[in-house]
Amino acid sequence: MGTSLAVLVLTCVAFLTTDYIVNGKNLSQTLITRAGIIAANSTAPLATHNGEDAAIILSSLRLDPHIVAACMYDSDGRIIAKYPLSAPNEVFPGSPERQGHRFEKSHFIVFEPILQGNRWLGTVFLKSDLTELNDRFQLYSIILIMIVVASLAVSYGLSVRFQKDISGPIRDLAETARSIAIQNDYTLRARIRGTEEVGLLADSFNNMLDQIQHRDSSLQKINEALQKAEERFKSTLDHMLEGCQIIGFDWRYIYINEAAQKQNRRSKEELLGNRYMDMWPGIEATTVFGILKRCMEERIPDHMENEFTFPDGAAGWYDLSIQPVPEGVFILSEDITKRKHLEDERVELQKRLQFQTLFESVPGLFLVLKPDLSIVGASDAYLNATKTKREEIAGRGLFEVFPDNPNDPTADGVSNLRSSLERVLKNRVADTMALQKYDIRRPESEGGGFEERYWSPVNSPVLGAEGEIEYIIHRVEDVTEFVRQKQSKAAKENDPSGLQAKMEKMEAEIFSRSQELQEMNGKLHAANDELVKRNIENQESEQRIQNLNADLTLRASQLEVVNKELEAFSYSVSHDLRAPLRHIDGFADLLRKHTAGKLDEKGQRFLTTISDSAKQMGVLIDELLVFSRMGRTEMRAAKIDLGRLVKESIDALSEDTLGRDVRWNIGALPHVEADEAMLRLVFQNLLGNAVKYTRNCKKTEIEIGCTAKANEHEFFVRDNGAGFDMQYADKLFGVFQRLHRSDEFEGTGIGLANVRRIIQRHGGRTWAEGKINEGAVFYFSLPEHQHDDD
Amino acid sequence: MNGFKRILLMEDNPKDVELTLAALDEHNLANEVVVVRDGAEGLDYLYMRGQFQMRASGNPAVILLDLKMPKVDGLEVLRQVKSDSGLKTIPVVMLTSSREEKDLVLSYSLGVNAYVVKPVDFQEFLNAVKELGIFWAIINEPPKDSA
């Protein structure tokens, strides 16, 4: 409102000012004119100094009420006439100015000269008041002020209305928007009031807020769901029995769960945020690091069983699964130390079992005792002799199983045996017992009770690694029959010394036998240790093999990639090189047609050279492609009838041998294992060469044959053509190498290089002999069997 | 039958276009050859859309198709043509860069039935169209130096 007021006021002021000025101008103009008229009419009275006439003229001024005074001056400056007649002389200026007009305080005065031709006769003086001007000014001012006031009123009235209907609601809307922005509260809504349009605006605004609120709440829900999912995920990982770790691309620990912390024997506070290699110095030299690196850099997952040695020397086995994840690498680790130990134990046990079975079936009666005299083993023979079963006695005390015969008051088996065993324990050497009566229990199925038995025992110790007694072997000879016989014999003849000697002899024998047994036992132990050592070495070798395999696989796949790239490269090179070639050839051809007749012989030759060169290059490209492919294509070995292959190659050369006297001598050719397409190329090349280089012969003779050598077939192709200088024989098979100029015999120099490559890939060799103008022989060998290692 | 003598040549390399037209021109066929510079234009022509909306109606008698073109390549055009009921009767001659490329194209069993190695030698072109059995649809007079 202030603006409009200012504008209005300014307009009014401008209008007033303009009006005043214009009016003023008009007024002055009018008066000047009047003065002029008077002056023009006053020449006569002034010339005649007629004051009365002059006064009459002046009196006409009474028609203009605003002229308050006027007078005429003569040439001397004296007043000769006045208007009004009654005016005193003081009202007029004393002396007239020549000519001029101006506004004075409240009057306008004019001096106008009275001229007759060039003679200045006098001056007219007019004085007018400015009431007209002022009245008008006042009037307009009042009108304008009224207008301004009215406008103000209307303007105010309207503004009040707008306020109510438009700016109020709009301001509310703005306020609401601001509150929403500040408080981030999308549940606020604008109040709908005011005019239709504003109401519509508020309505749309509210709709928009509905949408926003809706979106906002969905967003919140999604965020919550995301957070929950993340927590669930984290919680799952947290509680897994297997260890979970996540290592970032910068090799710092991002996450590690409880299980992994236990396995690593370090807390997550120690590890998180730190670099893997800083936490485990020396880890970079290990296989597991290599795998981690591969996964980190090439995103290749892997799996391995790894034995990890802690700084304090302890070691554990872990089954590691290593996966690439968006943050870096994820390691799933399972502690399989126990499993490994169990496996080792099982292996150990199996070995023991084998020994045990061996041991138990050995002829000879013995018991194996622990130092506490409990039974840990017995041979089958012993069990038979004592009528016991293994499961009855194993693990039980010796004397519990074999007590004295309670019915025999003189039984001293237990005490003697115990003494002997104690001697062994103390002295750690074998102890031979004297002949001992020691009755055995008869099993219930046979009637129960005890049976008489005589034994000759030797007890010997088995020492462990540190010299302590691990076992005692109780070896016996059942001498019951012998004793009975002796007893019955002794009853017939009283020969104590004979008996004694025999007894001693037997004792000695028994003793030496038990010595042997001890020795054997020692050897068995040594053998066992050896086996254990071998096993460990095997494990290490296996690991090394695994690593090598992994390396090889990697290399192989890298090679494949390189091969594929080479294939793509040579294909696209050949393709792209061909385009300009055929353009050269094609346009040279067109040029030839275009200039037929107009071009001289030299010109024609130039054109032909261009075309030929382009064609030559095309051939080179093709051959180079073939050559490169020969080195990379997979070989497909099959049994091939070489005789047939050679015949087919000769047929293919029929065009080149047309009209020539060519004799083919084909020897017996075996079947070989080789790649048919490649061998076909070999024969095409060698036979083609033979035909080519015998071109200048009257009679061409080409011989093809084969000699069997140890483990290989040696083939040759002989011709009677141009031959070559043996001095350069080693260049023959080189790429793009030739021994003849291209104007003698055309060629690219790739053919033989191809042949060599193919034969080499089959595991054979190529060589040649020749003499200039006396022909050449080309040899190649093929092994009898192809190995499947290509 | 006038429109049926049209040959549609799809070739992006301008030099190859010139060579082909020269070969055909020698035997009064150049007037009937429509040249497009890539597979997209070729399909526009066949479907009478885009810049070819106002062309004379009727399918061309044969399509000469370059394998490698920008935007839509030869094999893609072949696939579309052979799967469209209105277009699949048009014989298609593939242009290859070399004889061994022929093997590559053969391996795509999309109904390719004739090849011509670039540059289009007229005799070769004749052989190809003879193979397709549309000899008389194309040739309006025996060539001056036919075998």
Tab-separated table of N, CA, C and O in Angstrom, chain A residues 605-705:
chain	number	residue	atom	x	y	z
A	605	ARG	N	52.017	-52.168	-66.828
A	605	ARG	CA	52.827	-53.009	-65.956
A	605	ARG	C	52.766	-52.509	-64.523
A	605	ARG	O	52.698	-53.293	-63.575
A	606	PHE	N	52.794	-51.169	-64.392
A	606	PHE	CA	52.698	-50.612	-63.043
A	606	PHE	C	51.427	-51.084	-62.363
A	606	PHE	O	51.410	-51.520	-61.223
A	607	LEU	N	50.315	-50.988	-63.112
A	607	LEU	CA	49.031	-51.386	-62.539
A	607	LEU	C	49.040	-52.859	-62.142
A	607	LEU	O	48.560	-53.230	-61.070
A	608	THR	N	49.602	-53.684	-63.061
A	608	THR	CA	49.620	-55.117	-62.760
A	608	THR	C	50.424	-55.383	-61.498
A	608	THR	O	50.043	-56.197	-60.654
A	609	THR	N	51.564	-54.664	-61.375
A	609	THR	CA	52.392	-54.848	-60.186
A	609	THR	C	51.593	-54.525	-58.930
A	609	THR	O	51.658	-55.246	-57.930
A	610	ILE	N	50.848	-53.396	-59.003
A	610	ILE	CA	50.051	-53.025	-57.830
A	610	ILE	C	49.099	-54.150	-57.465
A	610	ILE	O	49.013	-54.583	-56.307
A	611	SER	N	48.347	-54.622	-58.469
A	611	SER	CA	47.370	-55.682	-58.192
A	611	SER	C	48.057	-56.909	-57.624
A	611	SER	O	47.601	-57.497	-56.637
A	612	ASP	N	49.161	-57.324	-58.285
A	612	ASP	CA	49.844	-58.539	-57.837
A	612	ASP	C	50.322	-58.392	-56.402
A	612	ASP	O	50.221	-59.321	-55.593
A	613	SER	N	50.878	-57.220	-56.108
A	613	SER	CA	51.384	-57.018	-54.752
A	613	SER	C	50.261	-57.133	-53.743
A	613	SER	O	50.422	-57.738	-52.689
A	614	ALA	N	49.136	-56.527	-54.074
A	614	ALA	CA	48.005	-56.605	-53.142
A	614	ALA	C	47.586	-58.059	-52.953
A	614	ALA	O	47.344	-58.504	-51.830
A	615	LYS	N	47.531	-58.804	-54.059
A	615	LYS	CA	47.129	-60.211	-53.941
A	615	LYS	C	48.147	-60.973	-53.105
A	615	LYS	O	47.788	-61.797	-52.273
A	616	GLN	N	49.416	-60.663	-53.347
A	616	GLN	CA	50.477	-61.324	-52.595
A	616	GLN	C	50.290	-61.103	-51.101
A	616	GLN	O	50.431	-62.018	-50.289
A	617	MET	N	50.005	-59.871	-50.759
A	617	MET	CA	49.811	-59.563	-49.342
A	617	MET	C	48.636	-60.336	-48.776
A	617	MET	O	48.684	-60.813	-47.641
A	618	GLY	N	47.589	-60.467	-49.590
A	618	GLY	CA	46.441	-61.243	-49.141
A	618	GLY	C	46.845	-62.666	-48.820
A	618	GLY	O	46.476	-63.218	-47.784
A	619	VAL	N	47.639	-63.238	-49.697
A	619	VAL	CA	48.085	-64.614	-49.473
A	619	VAL	C	48.910	-64.702	-48.196
A	619	VAL	O	48.759	-65.618	-47.391
A	620	LEU	N	49.784	-63.721	-48.017
A	620	LEU	CA	50.633	-63.698	-46.819
A	620	LEU	C	49.790	-63.681	-45.564
A	620	LEU	O	50.048	-64.404	-44.607
A	621	ILE	N	48.766	-62.810	-45.575
A	621	ILE	CA	47.899	-62.706	-44.404
A	621	ILE	C	47.232	-64.044	-44.137
A	621	ILE	O	47.215	-64.535	-43.001
A	622	ASP	N	46.705	-64.654	-45.180
A	622	ASP	CA	46.032	-65.940	-45.000
A	622	ASP	C	46.988	-66.957	-44.411
A	622	ASP	O	46.660	-67.670	-43.472
A	623	GLU	N	48.201	-67.004	-44.972
A	623	GLU	CA	49.140	-68.015	-44.511
A	623	GLU	C	49.551	-67.735	-43.070
A	623	GLU	O	49.694	-68.661	-42.274
A	624	LEU	N	49.763	-66.480	-42.764
A	624	LEU	CA	50.156	-66.129	-41.407
A	624	LEU	C	49.071	-66.541	-40.425
A	624	LEU	O	49.351	-67.064	-39.342
A	625	LEU	N	47.826	-66.334	-40.824
A	625	LEU	CA	46.707	-66.745	-39.976
A	625	LEU	C	46.733	-68.244	-39.740
A	625	LEU	O	46.578	-68.713	-38.624
A	626	VAL	N	46.907	-68.980	-40.821
A	626	VAL	CA	46.943	-70.440	-40.704
A	626	VAL	C	48.068	-70.844	-39.769
A	626	VAL	O	47.890	-71.666	-38.871
A	627	PHE	N	49.224	-70.233	-39.984
A	627	PHE	CA	50.389	-70.562	-39.164
A	627	PHE	C	50.093	-70.308	-37.689
A	627	PHE	O	50.359	-71.142	-36.833
A	628	SER	N	49.537	-69.160	-37.404
A	628	SER	CA	49.277	-68.840	-36.009
A	628	SER	C	48.229	-69.787	-35.435
A	628	SER	O	48.325	-70.219	-34.299
A	629	ARG	N	47.242	-70.136	-36.245
A	629	ARG	CA	46.230	-71.037	-35.753
A	629	ARG	C	46.792	-72.416	-35.498
A	629	ARG	O	46.407	-73.110	-34.572
A	630	MET	N	47.711	-72.811	-36.316
A	630	MET	CA	48.307	-74.134	-36.145
A	630	MET	C	48.948	-74.266	-34.784
A	630	MET	O	49.038	-75.346	-34.235
A	631	GLY	N	49.441	-73.171	-34.261
A	631	GLY	CA	50.098	-73.256	-32.974
A	631	GLY	C	49.116	-73.311	-31.819
A	631	GLY	O	49.465	-73.676	-30.722
A	632	ARG	N	47.879	-72.946	-32.073
A	632	ARG	CA	46.966	-72.797	-30.955
A	632	ARG	C	45.784	-73.746	-30.972
A	632	ARG	O	45.172	-73.994	-29.967
A	633	THR	N	45.469	-74.242	-32.159
A	633	THR	CA	44.276	-75.096	-32.214
A	633	THR	C	44.503	-76.367	-31.421
A	633	THR	O	45.610	-76.871	-31.353
A	634	GLU	N	43.428	-76.879	-30.903
A	634	GLU	CA	43.524	-78.148	-30.183
A	634	GLU	C	43.767	-79.269	-31.170
A	634	GLU	O	43.175	-79.317	-32.239
A	635	MET	N	44.642	-80.162	-30.765
A	635	MET	CA	44.899	-81.312	-31.622
A	635	MET	C	43.900	-82.400	-31.328
A	635	MET	O	43.578	-82.654	-30.175
A	636	ARG	N	43.425	-83.047	-32.386
A	636	ARG	CA	42.515	-84.173	-32.172
A	636	ARG	C	43.184	-85.415	-32.745
A	636	ARG	O	43.237	-85.591	-33.967
A	637	ALA	N	43.731	-86.245	-31.841
A	637	ALA	CA	44.470	-87.407	-32.335
A	637	ALA	C	43.505	-88.516	-32.688
A	637	ALA	O	42.559	-88.801	-31.942
A	638	ALA	N	43.747	-89.144	-33.825
A	638	ALA	CA	42.929	-90.292	-34.238
A	638	ALA	C	43.828	-91.201	-35.068
A	638	ALA	O	44.881	-90.792	-35.541
A	639	LYS	N	43.378	-92.424	-35.265
A	639	LYS	CA	44.156	-93.339	-36.091
A	639	LYS	C	43.900	-92.972	-37.556
A	639	LYS	O	42.774	-92.976	-38.018
A	640	ILE	N	44.969	-92.644	-38.293
A	640	ILE	CA	44.810	-92.178	-39.667
A	640	ILE	C	45.525	-93.121	-40.618
A	640	ILE	O	46.659	-93.544	-40.350
A	641	ASP	N	44.861	-93.406	-41.731
A	641	ASP	CA	45.487	-94.197	-42.783
A	641	ASP	C	46.279	-93.241	-43.643
A	641	ASP	O	45.717	-92.499	-44.469
A	642	LEU	N	47.592	-93.214	-43.474
A	642	LEU	CA	48.414	-92.245	-44.187
A	642	LEU	C	48.389	-92.485	-45.688
A	642	LEU	O	48.491	-91.552	-46.483
A	643	GLY	N	48.291	-93.766	-46.082
A	643	GLY	CA	48.246	-94.073	-47.510
A	643	GLY	C	47.116	-93.302	-48.177
A	643	GLY	O	47.291	-92.646	-49.207
A	644	ARG	N	45.955	-93.329	-47.536
A	644	ARG	CA	44.796	-92.626	-48.096
A	644	ARG	C	45.045	-91.124	-48.129
A	644	ARG	O	44.785	-90.453	-49.129
A	645	LEU	N	45.590	-90.609	-47.037
A	645	LEU	CA	45.833	-89.169	-46.934
A	645	LEU	C	46.748	-88.699	-48.040
A	645	LEU	O	46.512	-87.672	-48.687
A	646	VAL	N	47.814	-89.486	-48.288
A	646	VAL	CA	48.765	-89.108	-49.336
A	646	VAL	C	48.077	-89.137	-50.688
A	646	VAL	O	48.223	-88.209	-51.498
A	647	LYS	N	47.270	-90.170	-50.937
A	647	LYS	CA	46.570	-90.243	-52.234
A	647	LYS	C	45.702	-89.023	-52.429
A	647	LYS	O	45.683	-88.417	-53.515
A	648	GLU	N	44.975	-88.649	-51.384
A	648	GLU	CA	44.086	-87.487	-51.505
A	648	GLU	C	44.883	-86.221	-51.791
A	648	GLU	O	44.470	-85.382	-52.601
A	649	SER	N	46.046	-86.083	-51.123
A	649	SER	CA	46.855	-84.887	-51.358
A	649	SER	C	47.349	-84.859	-52.794
A	649	SER	O	47.403	-83.812	-53.433
A	650	ILE	N	47.728	-86.039	-53.323
A	650	ILE	CA	48.210	-86.086	-54.703
A	650	ILE	C	47.085	-85.686	-55.655
A	650	ILE	O	47.306	-84.917	-56.611
A	651	ASP	N	45.869	-86.180	-55.378
A	651	ASP	CA	44.742	-85.804	-56.229
A	651	ASP	C	44.539	-84.299	-56.213
A	651	ASP	O	44.258	-83.691	-57.243
A	652	ALA	N	44.716	-83.709	-55.045
A	652	ALA	CA	44.500	-82.261	-54.950
A	652	ALA	C	45.500	-81.500	-55.788
A	652	ALA	O	45.275	-80.349	-56.138
A	653	LEU	N	46.644	-82.147	-56.112
A	653	LEU	CA	47.664	-81.464	-56.890
A	653	LEU	C	47.518	-81.743	-58.377
A	653	LEU	O	48.356	-81.336	-59.175
A	654	SER	N	46.435	-82.430	-58.731
A	654	SER	CA	46.311	-82.855	-60.135
A	654	SER	C	46.359	-81.674	-61.088
A	654	SER	O	46.906	-81.777	-62.180
A	655	GLU	N	45.800	-80.546	-60.691
A	655	GLU	CA	45.829	-79.364	-61.566
A	655	GLU	C	47.252	-78.952	-61.887
A	655	GLU	O	47.577	-78.645	-63.028
A	656	ASP	N	48.083	-78.945	-60.820
A	656	ASP	CA	49.444	-78.456	-61.032
A	656	ASP	C	50.270	-79.432	-61.855
A	656	ASP	O	51.278	-79.054	-62.455
A	657	THR	N	49.856	-80.734	-61.856
A	657	THR	CA	50.662	-81.720	-62.597
A	657	THR	C	50.090	-81.981	-63.988
A	657	THR	O	50.580	-82.833	-64.717
A	658	LEU	N	49.065	-81.223	-64.305
A	658	LEU	CA	48.458	-81.411	-65.627
A	658	LEU	C	49.486	-81.159	-66.715
A	658	LEU	O	50.196	-80.162	-66.692
A	659	GLY	N	49.541	-82.068	-67.682
A	659	GLY	CA	50.450	-81.876	-68.814
A	659	GLY	C	51.896	-82.178	-68.486
A	659	GLY	O	52.778	-81.998	-69.323
A	660	ARG	N	52.140	-82.612	-67.269
A	660	ARG	CA	53.536	-82.906	-66.942
A	660	ARG	C	53.723	-84.388	-66.769
A	660	ARG	O	52.795	-85.136	-66.459
A	661	ASP	N	55.002	-84.834	-66.922
A	661	ASP	CA	55.322	-86.247	-66.756
A	661	ASP	C	55.769	-86.431	-65.314
A	661	ASP	O	56.933	-86.197	-64.985
A	662	VAL	N	54.834	-86.805	-64.464
A	662	VAL	CA	55.142	-86.941	-63.037
A	662	VAL	C	54.936	-88.370	-62.603
A	662	VAL	O	53.874	-88.949	-62.801
A	663	ARG	N	56.030	-88.968	-62.037
A	663	ARG	CA	55.891	-90.341	-61.539
A	663	ARG	C	55.869	-90.315	-60.023
A	663	ARG	O	56.760	-89.756	-59.402
A	664	TRP	N	54.847	-90.921	-59.435
A	664	TRP	CA	54.721	-91.002	-57.973
A	664	TRP	C	55.100	-92.392	-57.510
A	664	TRP	O	54.501	-93.361	-57.918
A	665	ASN	N	56.122	-92.475	-56.643
A	665	ASN	CA	56.458	-93.766	-56.036
A	665	ASN	C	56.037	-93.722	-54.577
A	665	ASN	O	56.664	-93.063	-53.755
A	666	ILE	N	54.970	-94.427	-54.288
A	666	ILE	CA	54.485	-94.378	-52.902
A	666	ILE	C	54.783	-95.699	-52.225
A	666	ILE	O	54.295	-96.744	-52.634
A	667	GLY	N	55.581	-95.661	-51.159
A	667	GLY	CA	55.899	-96.862	-50.407
A	667	GLY	C	54.765	-97.222	-49.461
A	667	GLY	O	53.748	-96.540	-49.388
A	668	ALA	N	54.981	-98.292	-48.687
A	668	ALA	CA	53.957	-98.706	-47.718
A	668	ALA	C	53.924	-97.685	-46.584
A	668	ALA	O	54.954	-97.367	-45.994
A	669	LEU	N	52.748	-97.179	-46.313
A	669	LEU	CA	52.633	-96.162	-45.257
A	669	LEU	C	51.744	-96.700	-44.146
A	669	LEU	O	50.668	-97.229	-44.418
A	670	PRO	N	52.199	-96.571	-42.903
A	670	PRO	CA	51.436	-97.163	-41.805
A	670	PRO	C	50.237	-96.281	-41.405
A	670	PRO	O	50.067	-95.182	-41.911
A	671	HIS	N	49.475	-96.865	-40.447
A	671	HIS	CA	48.464	-96.054	-39.783
A	671	HIS	C	49.139	-95.373	-38.597
A	671	HIS	O	49.924	-95.999	-37.909
A	672	VAL	N	48.857	-94.122	-38.392
A	672	VAL	CA	49.459	-93.438	-37.241
A	672	VAL	C	48.374	-92.723	-36.419
A	672	VAL	O	47.278	-92.453	-36.916
A	673	GLU	N	48.793	-92.435	-35.197
A	673	GLU	CA	47.904	-91.663	-34.314
A	673	GLU	C	48.281	-90.192	-34.457
A	673	GLU	O	49.390	-89.798	-34.100
A	674	ALA	N	47.395	-89.391	-35.036
A	674	ALA	CA	47.740	-87.971	-35.219
A	674	ALA	C	46.480	-87.161	-35.515
A	674	ALA	O	45.396	-87.729	-35.660
A	675	ASP	N	46.641	-85.852	-35.627
A	675	ASP	CA	45.538	-84.968	-36.003
A	675	ASP	C	45.442	-84.937	-37.525
A	675	ASP	O	46.385	-84.533	-38.215
A	676	GLU	N	44.317	-85.385	-38.057
A	676	GLU	CA	44.207	-85.582	-39.503
A	676	GLU	C	44.343	-84.270	-40.273
A	676	GLU	O	45.095	-84.193	-41.243
A	677	ALA	N	43.643	-83.233	-39.833
A	677	ALA	CA	43.684	-81.973	-40.592
A	677	ALA	C	45.105	-81.450	-40.673
A	677	ALA	O	45.556	-80.994	-41.718
A	678	MET	N	45.832	-81.569	-39.537
A	678	MET	CA	47.186	-81.040	-39.518
A	678	MET	C	48.107	-81.853	-40.419
A	678	MET	O	48.901	-81.289	-41.182
A	679	LEU	N	47.990	-83.177	-40.355
A	679	LEU	CA	48.855	-83.997	-41.206
A	679	LEU	C	48.543	-83.783	-42.677
A	679	LEU	O	49.430	-83.816	-43.528
A	680	ARG	N	47.271	-83.543	-42.949
A	680	ARG	CA	46.910	-83.279	-44.340
A	680	ARG	C	47.676	-82.066	-44.834
A	680	ARG	O	48.220	-82.048	-45.941
A	681	LEU	N	47.725	-81.057	-43.973
A	681	LEU	CA	48.457	-79.844	-44.334
A	681	LEU	C	49.914	-80.158	-44.581
A	681	LEU	O	50.536	-79.610	-45.504
A	682	VAL	N	50.498	-81.020	-43.735
A	682	VAL	CA	51.913	-81.379	-43.884
A	682	VAL	C	52.147	-81.975	-45.264
A	682	VAL	O	53.045	-81.546	-45.997
A	683	PHE	N	51.314	-82.936	-45.637
A	683	PHE	CA	51.528	-83.595	-46.935
A	683	PHE	C	51.245	-82.656	-48.087
A	683	PHE	O	51.965	-82.637	-49.092
A	684	GLN	N	50.189	-81.842	-47.943
A	684	GLN	CA	49.908	-80.878	-49.004
A	684	GLN	C	51.123	-80.018	-49.256
A	684	GLN	O	51.500	-79.752	-50.396
A	685	ASN	N	51.739	-79.630	-48.149
A	685	ASN	CA	52.862	-78.728	-48.270
A	685	ASN	C	54.065	-79.423	-48.887
A	685	ASN	O	54.678	-78.940	-49.837
A	686	LEU	N	54.445	-80.569	-48.305
A	686	LEU	CA	55.648	-81.242	-48.792
A	686	LEU	C	55.474	-81.701	-50.237
A	686	LEU	O	56.369	-81.522	-51.076
A	687	LEU	N	54.327	-82.289	-50.536
A	687	LEU	CA	54.099	-82.755	-51.909
A	687	LEU	C	53.989	-81.569	-52.856
A	687	LEU	O	54.520	-81.573	-53.966
A	688	GLY	N	53.307	-80.518	-52.387
A	688	GLY	CA	53.183	-79.329	-53.225
A	688	GLY	C	54.548	-78.762	-53.553
A	688	GLY	O	54.823	-78.380	-54.696
A	689	ASN	N	55.415	-78.707	-52.539
A	689	ASN	CA	56.776	-78.231	-52.778
A	689	ASN	C	57.491	-79.106	-53.787
A	689	ASN	O	58.146	-78.609	-54.717
A	690	ALA	N	57.369	-80.425	-53.587
A	690	ALA	CA	58.037	-81.346	-54.504
A	690	ALA	C	57.596	-81.084	-55.935
A	690	ALA	O	58.421	-80.978	-56.850
A	691	VAL	N	56.321	-80.915	-56.129
A	691	VAL	CA	55.802	-80.653	-57.484
A	691	VAL	C	56.313	-79.319	-57.997
A	691	VAL	O	56.691	-79.188	-59.159
A	692	LYS	N	56.327	-78.327	-57.105
A	692	LYS	CA	56.707	-76.988	-57.548
A	692	LYS	C	58.164	-76.935	-57.978
A	692	LYS	O	58.511	-76.409	-59.032
A	693	TYR	N	59.034	-77.521	-57.129
A	693	TYR	CA	60.464	-77.349	-57.419
A	693	TYR	C	60.974	-78.310	-58.485
A	693	TYR	O	62.137	-78.249	-58.872
A	694	THR	N	60.069	-79.228	-58.972
A	694	THR	CA	60.476	-80.089	-60.093
A	694	THR	C	59.861	-79.597	-61.394
A	694	THR	O	59.853	-80.285	-62.402
A	695	ARG	N	59.353	-78.356	-61.322
A	695	ARG	CA	58.640	-77.832	-62.485
A	695	ARG	C	59.501	-77.836	-63.735
A	695	ARG	O	59.016	-78.022	-64.834
A	696	ASN	N	60.790	-77.570	-63.563
A	696	ASN	CA	61.648	-77.431	-64.735
A	696	ASN	C	62.252	-78.759	-65.175
A	696	ASN	O	63.099	-78.786	-66.073
A	697	CYS	N	61.829	-79.871	-64.521
A	697	CYS	CA	62.399	-81.168	-64.923
A	697	CYS	C	61.612	-81.752	-66.084
A	697	CYS	O	60.407	-81.581	-66.177
A	698	LYS	N	62.309	-82.487	-66.942
A	698	LYS	CA	61.610	-83.159	-68.037
A	698	LYS	C	60.733	-84.254	-67.467
A	698	LYS	O	59.559	-84.349	-67.760
A	699	LYS	N	61.424	-85.111	-66.648
A	699	LYS	CA	60.668	-86.174	-66.010
A	699	LYS	C	60.736	-85.944	-64.509
A	699	LYS	O	61.822	-85.926	-63.938
A	700	THR	N	59.597	-85.810	-63.900
A	700	THR	CA	59.571	-85.592	-62.452
A	700	THR	C	59.364	-86.912	-61.728
A	700	THR	O	58.462	-87.671	-62.079
A	701	GLU	N	60.230	-87.156	-60.729
A	701	GLU	CA	60.042	-88.368	-59.933
A	701	GLU	C	59.947	-87.960	-58.466
A	701	GLU	O	60.854	-87.320	-57.929
A	702	ILE	N	58.834	-88.318	-57.850
A	702	ILE	CA	58.630	-87.982	-56.435
A	702	ILE	C	58.379	-89.274	-55.678
A	702	ILE	O	57.505	-90.057	-56.056
A	703	GLU	N	59.178	-89.473	-54.626
A	703	GLU	CA	59.065	-90.716	-53.856
A	703	GLU	C	58.632	-90.394	-52.430
A	703	GLU	O	59.144	-89.475	-51.796
A	704	ILE	N	57.685	-91.190	-51.943
A	704	ILE	CA	57.202	-91.015	-50.561
A	704	ILE	C	57.316	-92.346	-49.856
A	704	ILE	O	56.848	-93.357	-50.368
A	705	GLY	N	57.956	-92.338	-48.676
A	705	GLY	CA	58.108	-93.621	-47.995
A	705	GLY	C	58.213	-93.467	-46.501
A	705	GLY	O	58.178	-92.361	-45.952
